[in-house]
CSV table of C-alpha atoms in Angstrom, one decimal:
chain,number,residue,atom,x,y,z
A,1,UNK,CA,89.5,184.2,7.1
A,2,UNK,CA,86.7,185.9,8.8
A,3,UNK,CA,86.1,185.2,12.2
A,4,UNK,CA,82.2,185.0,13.8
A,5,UNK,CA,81.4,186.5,16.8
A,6,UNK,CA,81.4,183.0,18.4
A,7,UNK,CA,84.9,181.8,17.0
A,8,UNK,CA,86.2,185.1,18.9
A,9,UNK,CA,84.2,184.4,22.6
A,10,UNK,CA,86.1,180.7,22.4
A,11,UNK,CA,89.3,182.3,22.0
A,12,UNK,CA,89.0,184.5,24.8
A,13,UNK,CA,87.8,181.7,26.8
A,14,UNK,CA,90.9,179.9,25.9
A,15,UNK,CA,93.4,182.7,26.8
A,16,UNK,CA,91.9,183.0,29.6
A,17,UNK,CA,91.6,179.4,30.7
A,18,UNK,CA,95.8,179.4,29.8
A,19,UNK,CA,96.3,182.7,31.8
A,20,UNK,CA,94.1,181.4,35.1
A,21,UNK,CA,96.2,178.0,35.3
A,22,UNK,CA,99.3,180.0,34.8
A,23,UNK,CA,98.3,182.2,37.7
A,24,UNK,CA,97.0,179.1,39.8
A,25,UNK,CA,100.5,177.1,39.5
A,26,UNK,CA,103.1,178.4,41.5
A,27,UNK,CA,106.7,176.2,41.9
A,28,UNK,CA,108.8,176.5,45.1
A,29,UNK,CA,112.7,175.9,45.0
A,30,UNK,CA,114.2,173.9,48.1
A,31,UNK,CA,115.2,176.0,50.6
A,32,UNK,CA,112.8,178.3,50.6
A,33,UNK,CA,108.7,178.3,51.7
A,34,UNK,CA,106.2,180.5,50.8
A,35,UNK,CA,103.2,181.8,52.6
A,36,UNK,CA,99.3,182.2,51.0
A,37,UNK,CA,97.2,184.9,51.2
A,38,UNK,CA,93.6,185.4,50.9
A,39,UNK,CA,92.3,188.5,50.6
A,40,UNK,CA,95.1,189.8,52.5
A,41,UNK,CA,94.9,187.3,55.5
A,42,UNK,CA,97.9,184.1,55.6
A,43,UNK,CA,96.5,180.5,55.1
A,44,UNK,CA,99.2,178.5,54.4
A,45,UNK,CA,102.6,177.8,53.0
A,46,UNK,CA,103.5,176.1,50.2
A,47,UNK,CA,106.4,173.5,50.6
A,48,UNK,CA,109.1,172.9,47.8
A,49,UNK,CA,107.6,171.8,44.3
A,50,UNK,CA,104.8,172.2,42.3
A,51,UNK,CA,101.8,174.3,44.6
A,52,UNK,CA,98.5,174.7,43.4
A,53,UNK,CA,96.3,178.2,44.2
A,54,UNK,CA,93.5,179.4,43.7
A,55,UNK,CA,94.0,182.5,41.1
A,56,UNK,CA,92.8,186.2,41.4
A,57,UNK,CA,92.0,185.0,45.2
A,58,UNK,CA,94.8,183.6,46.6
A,59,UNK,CA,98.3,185.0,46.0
A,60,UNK,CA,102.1,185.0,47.4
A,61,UNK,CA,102.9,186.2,50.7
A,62,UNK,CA,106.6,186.1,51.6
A,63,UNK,CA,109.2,184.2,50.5
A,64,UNK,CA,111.3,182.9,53.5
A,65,UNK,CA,114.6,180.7,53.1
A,66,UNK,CA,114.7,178.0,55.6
A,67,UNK,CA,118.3,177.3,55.5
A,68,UNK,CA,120.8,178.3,57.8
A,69,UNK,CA,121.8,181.9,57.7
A,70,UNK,CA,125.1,183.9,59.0
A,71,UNK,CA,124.4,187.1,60.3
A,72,UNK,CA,127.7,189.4,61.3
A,73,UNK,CA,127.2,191.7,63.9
A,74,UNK,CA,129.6,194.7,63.9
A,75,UNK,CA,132.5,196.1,66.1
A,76,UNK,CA,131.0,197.8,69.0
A,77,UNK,CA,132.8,199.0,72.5
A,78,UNK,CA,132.0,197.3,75.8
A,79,UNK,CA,132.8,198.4,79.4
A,80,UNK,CA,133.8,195.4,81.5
A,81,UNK,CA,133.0,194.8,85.4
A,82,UNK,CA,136.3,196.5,86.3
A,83,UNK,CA,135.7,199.7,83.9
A,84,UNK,CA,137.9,198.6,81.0
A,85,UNK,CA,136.9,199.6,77.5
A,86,UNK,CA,137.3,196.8,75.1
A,87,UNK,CA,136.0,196.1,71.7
A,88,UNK,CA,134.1,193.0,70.4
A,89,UNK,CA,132.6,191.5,67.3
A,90,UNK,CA,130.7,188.4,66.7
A,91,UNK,CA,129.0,186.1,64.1
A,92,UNK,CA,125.5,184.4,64.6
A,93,UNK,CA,124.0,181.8,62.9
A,94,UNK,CA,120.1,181.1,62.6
A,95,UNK,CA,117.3,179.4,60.7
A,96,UNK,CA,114.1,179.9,60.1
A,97,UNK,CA,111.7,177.2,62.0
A,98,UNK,CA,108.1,178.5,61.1
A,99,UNK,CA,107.8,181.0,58.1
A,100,UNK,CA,104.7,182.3,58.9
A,101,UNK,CA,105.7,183.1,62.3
A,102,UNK,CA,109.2,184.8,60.6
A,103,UNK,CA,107.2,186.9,58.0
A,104,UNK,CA,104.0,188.3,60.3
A,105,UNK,CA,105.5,188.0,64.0
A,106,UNK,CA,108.5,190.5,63.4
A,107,UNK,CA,109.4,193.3,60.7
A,108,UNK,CA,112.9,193.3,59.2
A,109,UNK,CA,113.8,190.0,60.8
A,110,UNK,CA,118.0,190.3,60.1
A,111,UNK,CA,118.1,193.7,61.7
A,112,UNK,CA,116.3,192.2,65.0
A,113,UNK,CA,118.3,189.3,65.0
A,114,UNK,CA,121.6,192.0,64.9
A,115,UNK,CA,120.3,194.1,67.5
A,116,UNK,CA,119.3,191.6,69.8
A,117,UNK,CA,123.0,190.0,69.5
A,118,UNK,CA,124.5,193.7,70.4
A,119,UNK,CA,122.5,194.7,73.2
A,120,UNK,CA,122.7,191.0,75.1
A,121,UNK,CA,127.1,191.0,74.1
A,122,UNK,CA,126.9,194.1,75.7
A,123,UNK,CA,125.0,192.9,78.8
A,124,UNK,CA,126.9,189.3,79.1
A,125,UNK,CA,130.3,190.7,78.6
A,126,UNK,CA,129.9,194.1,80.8
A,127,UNK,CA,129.0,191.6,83.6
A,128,UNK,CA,133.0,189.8,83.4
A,129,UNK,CA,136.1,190.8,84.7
A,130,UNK,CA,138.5,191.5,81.9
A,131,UNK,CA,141.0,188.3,82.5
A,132,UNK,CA,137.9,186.5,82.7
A,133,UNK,CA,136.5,188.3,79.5
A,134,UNK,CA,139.9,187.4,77.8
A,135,UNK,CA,140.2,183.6,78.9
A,136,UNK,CA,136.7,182.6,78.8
A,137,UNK,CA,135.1,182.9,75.1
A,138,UNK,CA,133.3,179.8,75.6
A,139,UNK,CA,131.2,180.7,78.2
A,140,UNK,CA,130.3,183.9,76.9
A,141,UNK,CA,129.5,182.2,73.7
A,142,UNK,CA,127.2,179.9,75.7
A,143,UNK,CA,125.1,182.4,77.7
A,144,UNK,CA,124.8,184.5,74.0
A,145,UNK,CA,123.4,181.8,72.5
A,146,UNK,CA,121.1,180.8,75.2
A,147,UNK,CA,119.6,184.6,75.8
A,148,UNK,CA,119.4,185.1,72.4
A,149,UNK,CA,117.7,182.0,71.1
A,150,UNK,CA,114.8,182.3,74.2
A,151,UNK,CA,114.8,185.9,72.6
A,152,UNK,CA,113.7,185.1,69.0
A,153,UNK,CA,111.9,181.6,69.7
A,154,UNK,CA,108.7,183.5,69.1
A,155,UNK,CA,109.7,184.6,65.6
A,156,UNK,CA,109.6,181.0,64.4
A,157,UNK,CA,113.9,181.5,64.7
A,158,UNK,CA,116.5,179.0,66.1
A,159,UNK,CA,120.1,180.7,66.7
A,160,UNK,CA,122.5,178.0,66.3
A,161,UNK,CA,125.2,178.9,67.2
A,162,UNK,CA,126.3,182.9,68.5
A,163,UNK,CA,130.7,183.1,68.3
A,164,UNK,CA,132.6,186.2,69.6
A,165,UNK,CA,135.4,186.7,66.2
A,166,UNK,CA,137.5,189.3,68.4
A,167,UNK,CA,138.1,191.1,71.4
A,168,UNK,CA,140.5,194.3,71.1
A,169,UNK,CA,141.8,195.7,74.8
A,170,UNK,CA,142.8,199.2,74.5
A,171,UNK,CA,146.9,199.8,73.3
A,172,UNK,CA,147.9,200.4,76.7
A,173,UNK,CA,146.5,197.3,78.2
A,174,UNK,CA,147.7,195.0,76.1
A,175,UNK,CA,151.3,196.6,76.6
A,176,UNK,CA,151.0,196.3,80.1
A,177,UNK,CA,149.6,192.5,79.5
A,178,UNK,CA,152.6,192.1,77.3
A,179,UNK,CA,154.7,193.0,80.4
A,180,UNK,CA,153.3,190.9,82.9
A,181,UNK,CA,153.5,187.7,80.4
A,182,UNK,CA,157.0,188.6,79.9
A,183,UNK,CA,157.8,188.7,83.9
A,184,UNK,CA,155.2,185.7,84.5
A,185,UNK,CA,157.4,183.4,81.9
A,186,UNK,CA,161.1,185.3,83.0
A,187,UNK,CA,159.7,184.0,86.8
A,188,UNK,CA,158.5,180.6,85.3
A,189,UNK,CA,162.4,180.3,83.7
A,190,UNK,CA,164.1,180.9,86.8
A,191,UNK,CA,161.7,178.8,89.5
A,192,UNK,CA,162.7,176.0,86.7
A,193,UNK,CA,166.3,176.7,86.4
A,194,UNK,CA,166.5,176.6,90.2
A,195,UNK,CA,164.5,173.8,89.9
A,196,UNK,CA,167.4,172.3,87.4
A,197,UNK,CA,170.4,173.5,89.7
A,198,UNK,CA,168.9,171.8,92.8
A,199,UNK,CA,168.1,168.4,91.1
A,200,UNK,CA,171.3,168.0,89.5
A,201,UNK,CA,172.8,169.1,93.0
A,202,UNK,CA,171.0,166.2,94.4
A,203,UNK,CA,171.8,164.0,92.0
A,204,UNK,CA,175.7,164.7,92.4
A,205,UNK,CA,175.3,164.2,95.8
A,206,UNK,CA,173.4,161.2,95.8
A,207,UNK,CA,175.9,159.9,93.4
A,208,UNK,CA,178.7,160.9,95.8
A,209,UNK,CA,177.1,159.5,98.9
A,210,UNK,CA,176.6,156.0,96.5
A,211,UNK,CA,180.4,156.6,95.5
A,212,UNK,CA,181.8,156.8,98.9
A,213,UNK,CA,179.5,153.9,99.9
A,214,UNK,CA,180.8,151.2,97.1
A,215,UNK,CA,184.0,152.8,98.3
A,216,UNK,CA,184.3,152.2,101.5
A,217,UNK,CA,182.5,148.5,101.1
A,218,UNK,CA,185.6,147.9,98.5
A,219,UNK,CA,187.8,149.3,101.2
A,220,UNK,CA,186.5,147.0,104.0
A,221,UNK,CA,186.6,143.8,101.2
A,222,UNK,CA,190.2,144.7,100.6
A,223,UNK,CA,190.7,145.1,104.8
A,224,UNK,CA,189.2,141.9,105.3
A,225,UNK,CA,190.8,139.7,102.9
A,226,UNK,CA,194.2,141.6,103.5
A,227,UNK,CA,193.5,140.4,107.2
A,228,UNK,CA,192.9,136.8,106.4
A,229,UNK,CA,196.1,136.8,104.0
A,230,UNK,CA,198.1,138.0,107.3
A,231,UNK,CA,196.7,135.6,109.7
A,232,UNK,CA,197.5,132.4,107.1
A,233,UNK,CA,200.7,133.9,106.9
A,234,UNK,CA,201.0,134.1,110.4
A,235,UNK,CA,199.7,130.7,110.6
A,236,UNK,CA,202.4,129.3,108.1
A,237,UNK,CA,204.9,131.1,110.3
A,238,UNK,CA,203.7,129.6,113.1
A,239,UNK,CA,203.9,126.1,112.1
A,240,UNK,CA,207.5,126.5,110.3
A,241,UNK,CA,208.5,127.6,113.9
A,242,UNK,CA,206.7,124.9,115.8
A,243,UNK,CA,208.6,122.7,113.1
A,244,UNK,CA,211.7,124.3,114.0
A,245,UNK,CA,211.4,124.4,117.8
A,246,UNK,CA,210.1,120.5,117.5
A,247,UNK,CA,213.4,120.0,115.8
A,248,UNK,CA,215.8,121.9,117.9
A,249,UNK,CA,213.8,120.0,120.9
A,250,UNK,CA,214.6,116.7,119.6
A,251,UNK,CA,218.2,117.5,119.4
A,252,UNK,CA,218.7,118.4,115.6
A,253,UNK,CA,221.2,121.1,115.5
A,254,UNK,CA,220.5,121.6,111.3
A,255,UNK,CA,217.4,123.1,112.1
A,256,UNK,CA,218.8,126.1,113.5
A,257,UNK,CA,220.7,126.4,110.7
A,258,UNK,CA,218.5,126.3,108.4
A,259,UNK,CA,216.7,129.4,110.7
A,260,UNK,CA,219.4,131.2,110.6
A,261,UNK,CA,220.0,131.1,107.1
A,262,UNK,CA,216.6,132.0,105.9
A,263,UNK,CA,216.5,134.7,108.6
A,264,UNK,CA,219.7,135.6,107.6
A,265,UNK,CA,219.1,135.4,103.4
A,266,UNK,CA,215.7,137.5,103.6
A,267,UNK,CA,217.6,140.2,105.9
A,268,UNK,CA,220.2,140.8,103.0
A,269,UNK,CA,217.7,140.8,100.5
A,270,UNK,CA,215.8,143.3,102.1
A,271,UNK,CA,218.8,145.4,102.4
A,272,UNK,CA,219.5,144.7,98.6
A,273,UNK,CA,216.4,145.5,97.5
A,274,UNK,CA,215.6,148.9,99.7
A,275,UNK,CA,215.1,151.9,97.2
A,276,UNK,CA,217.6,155.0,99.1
A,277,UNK,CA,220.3,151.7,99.1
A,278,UNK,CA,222.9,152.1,96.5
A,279,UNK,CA,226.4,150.4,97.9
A,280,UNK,CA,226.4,148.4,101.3
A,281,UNK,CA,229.9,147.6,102.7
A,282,UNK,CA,229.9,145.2,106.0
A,283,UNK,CA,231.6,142.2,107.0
A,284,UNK,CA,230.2,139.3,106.1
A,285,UNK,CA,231.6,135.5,105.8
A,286,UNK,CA,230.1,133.8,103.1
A,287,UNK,CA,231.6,130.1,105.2
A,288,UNK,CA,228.6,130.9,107.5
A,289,UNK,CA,226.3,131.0,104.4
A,290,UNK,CA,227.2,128.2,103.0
A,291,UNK,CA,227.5,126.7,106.2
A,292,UNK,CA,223.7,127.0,106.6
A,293,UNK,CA,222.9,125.9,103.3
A,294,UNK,CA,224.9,123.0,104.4
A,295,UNK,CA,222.7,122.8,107.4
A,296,UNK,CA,219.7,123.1,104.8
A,297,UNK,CA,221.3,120.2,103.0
A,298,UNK,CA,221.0,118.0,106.3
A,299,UNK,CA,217.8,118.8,107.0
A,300,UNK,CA,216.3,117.8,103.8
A,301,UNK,CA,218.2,114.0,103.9
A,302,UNK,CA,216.5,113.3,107.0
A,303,UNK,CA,213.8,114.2,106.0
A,304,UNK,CA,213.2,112.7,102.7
A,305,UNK,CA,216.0,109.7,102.9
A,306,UNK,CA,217.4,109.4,99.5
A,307,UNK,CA,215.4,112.1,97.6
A,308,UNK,CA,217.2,114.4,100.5
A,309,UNK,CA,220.7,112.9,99.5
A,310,UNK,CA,219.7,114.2,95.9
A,311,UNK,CA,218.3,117.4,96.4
A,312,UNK,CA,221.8,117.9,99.1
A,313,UNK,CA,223.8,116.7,96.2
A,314,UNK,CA,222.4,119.2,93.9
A,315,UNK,CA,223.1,121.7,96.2
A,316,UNK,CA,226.5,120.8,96.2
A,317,UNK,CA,227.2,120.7,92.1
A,318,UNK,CA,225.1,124.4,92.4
A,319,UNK,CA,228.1,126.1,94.7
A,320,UNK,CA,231.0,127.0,92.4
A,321,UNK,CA,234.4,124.1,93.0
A,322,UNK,CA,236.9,126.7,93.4
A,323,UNK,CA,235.2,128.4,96.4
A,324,UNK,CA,233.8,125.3,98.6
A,325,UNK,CA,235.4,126.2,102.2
A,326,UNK,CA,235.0,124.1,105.3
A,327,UNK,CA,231.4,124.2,106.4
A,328,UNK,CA,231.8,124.0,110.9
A,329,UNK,CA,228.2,123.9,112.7
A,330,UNK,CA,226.9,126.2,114.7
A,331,UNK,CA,227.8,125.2,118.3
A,332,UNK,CA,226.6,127.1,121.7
A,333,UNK,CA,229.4,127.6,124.3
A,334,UNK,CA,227.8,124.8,126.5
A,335,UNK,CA,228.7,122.4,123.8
């Protein structure tokens, strides 16, 4: 089919039309923003979605990504306050705030971001000690982040966060650290084994001193009731002899018979009964014994009546028949 001149010029205009809204429809992915340009010069930026421009006048600028980025920053060496060599490496974290700010205020915005980092490390850390390099990470990460993000705030940047990975102290220092730990933990183990050794000195003592306390207090219990068992016995004795001497004062000569013979009884027992003892030969007349147990025997019936006539009869069925000899009272020479 043959095609006019007209049927050609509509064509054309419909290519075109197609080609000029393909050019004029731009899409942006999240995370990123992109900036216009008009003849050159930024107007805006186009947020996520689908952007509208005007073709063959307006076109793309930058594409910036708005999400937060991790820069590393190398290994470099630092001299420390007291003129020690170490080496450090850190990680910072940014995001872009204002993309037209990040694409026409700086050039190569990652390598200013890296440099920045390295020269400020070198200036916080170079300003610390070495122990205080070594033990306080979080305050140099603090000041790093602070300089750092006042730096770049004119980009359109916000630093997030700015972390120190490692610090390396030359071989010899850290042998010479490894030294010192080793004497500041042997010194640690023997200030707490002293430590140890004196408590549980204490503590023996104490327990000694508590020992020899209940001790004595068991001692003085023992003393005291010792003492009271003497002076009851005492007492007893002291009545049985009042009894006695009441007796003998009232004229009743079995009463110091019965003396005699328990005097008498608990004397040979205690001569029986002695431990370097083994034979004991004296004279001894058993009449006088049984005298006084006759004596006892007298005692008890005037005592009791005719429960004493019982308990002397008993006495007499207790000593053998074949051995009963002649039972005389004890008399003084001025009777």
């Amino acid at each position: 089919m043959d095609l006019s001149g007209f049927d050609i010029v509509v064509i054309a205009l419909v290519v075109f039309v197609i080609l000029v809204l393909f050019a004029g429809i731009k899409t942006v992915p999240q995370g990123y923003r992109y900036t216009v340009e008009r003849f050159g010069r930024y107007t805006r930026t186009l947020d996520p979605g689908l952007n509208l421009i005007i073709p063959f006048i307006d076109k793309l600028g930058a594409k910036m990504n708005v999400m937060e980025q991790v820069l590393d920053v190398p290994t470099q060496e630092v001299i420390t306050k007291d003129n020690a060599s170490v080496s450090a490496d850190a990680v910072a974290f940014y995001q872009v705030l204002n993309p037209a700010q990040a694409a026409y205020q700086i050039s190569n915005l990652e390598n200013a971001i890296q440099n920045l980092t390295m020269t400020n490390i070198r200036s916080v850390m170079g300003s610390m000690d070495l122990d205080e390099l070594l033990s306080n990470r979080e305050v140099i990460n603090e000041r790093l982040l602070r300089v750092v993000d006042d730096a770049v705030g004119p980009w359109g940047i916000k630093v997030t966060r700015v972390e120190i990975k490692d610090i390396q102290p030359p071989r010899d220092l850290v042998e010479s650290m490894g030294r010192q730990m080793k004497a500041e933990r042997e010194k640690r183990a023997q200030v707490l084994e002293a430590e140890g050794s004196r408590n549980a000195q204490i503590l023996r003592a104490e327990g000694a001193k508590q020992a020899a306390v209940l001790k004595a207090e068991g001692d003085r219990e023992a003393a005291f009731r010792e003492a009271e068992a003497r002076e009851r016995l005492a007492e007893a004795e002291a009545k049985a002899t009042q009894m006695v001497s009441d007796a003998i004062a009232a004229g009743n000569v079995n009463a110091i018979n019965y003396f005699v013979a328990q005097k008498y009884t608990e004397a040979m027992a205690a001569i029986g009964t002695s431990s370097n003892s083994k034979i004991v030969l004296m004279p001894m007349e058993a009449s006088a014994l049984i005298g006084s147990l006759g004596g006892i025997g007298a005692i008890a019936r005037e005592v009791f009546g005719d429960n004493g006539d019982a308990a002397a009869g008993s006495v007499r069925r207790v000593t053998p028949a074949r051995s009963t000899p002649t039972v005389k009272p004890f008399t003084t020479p001025e009777s």
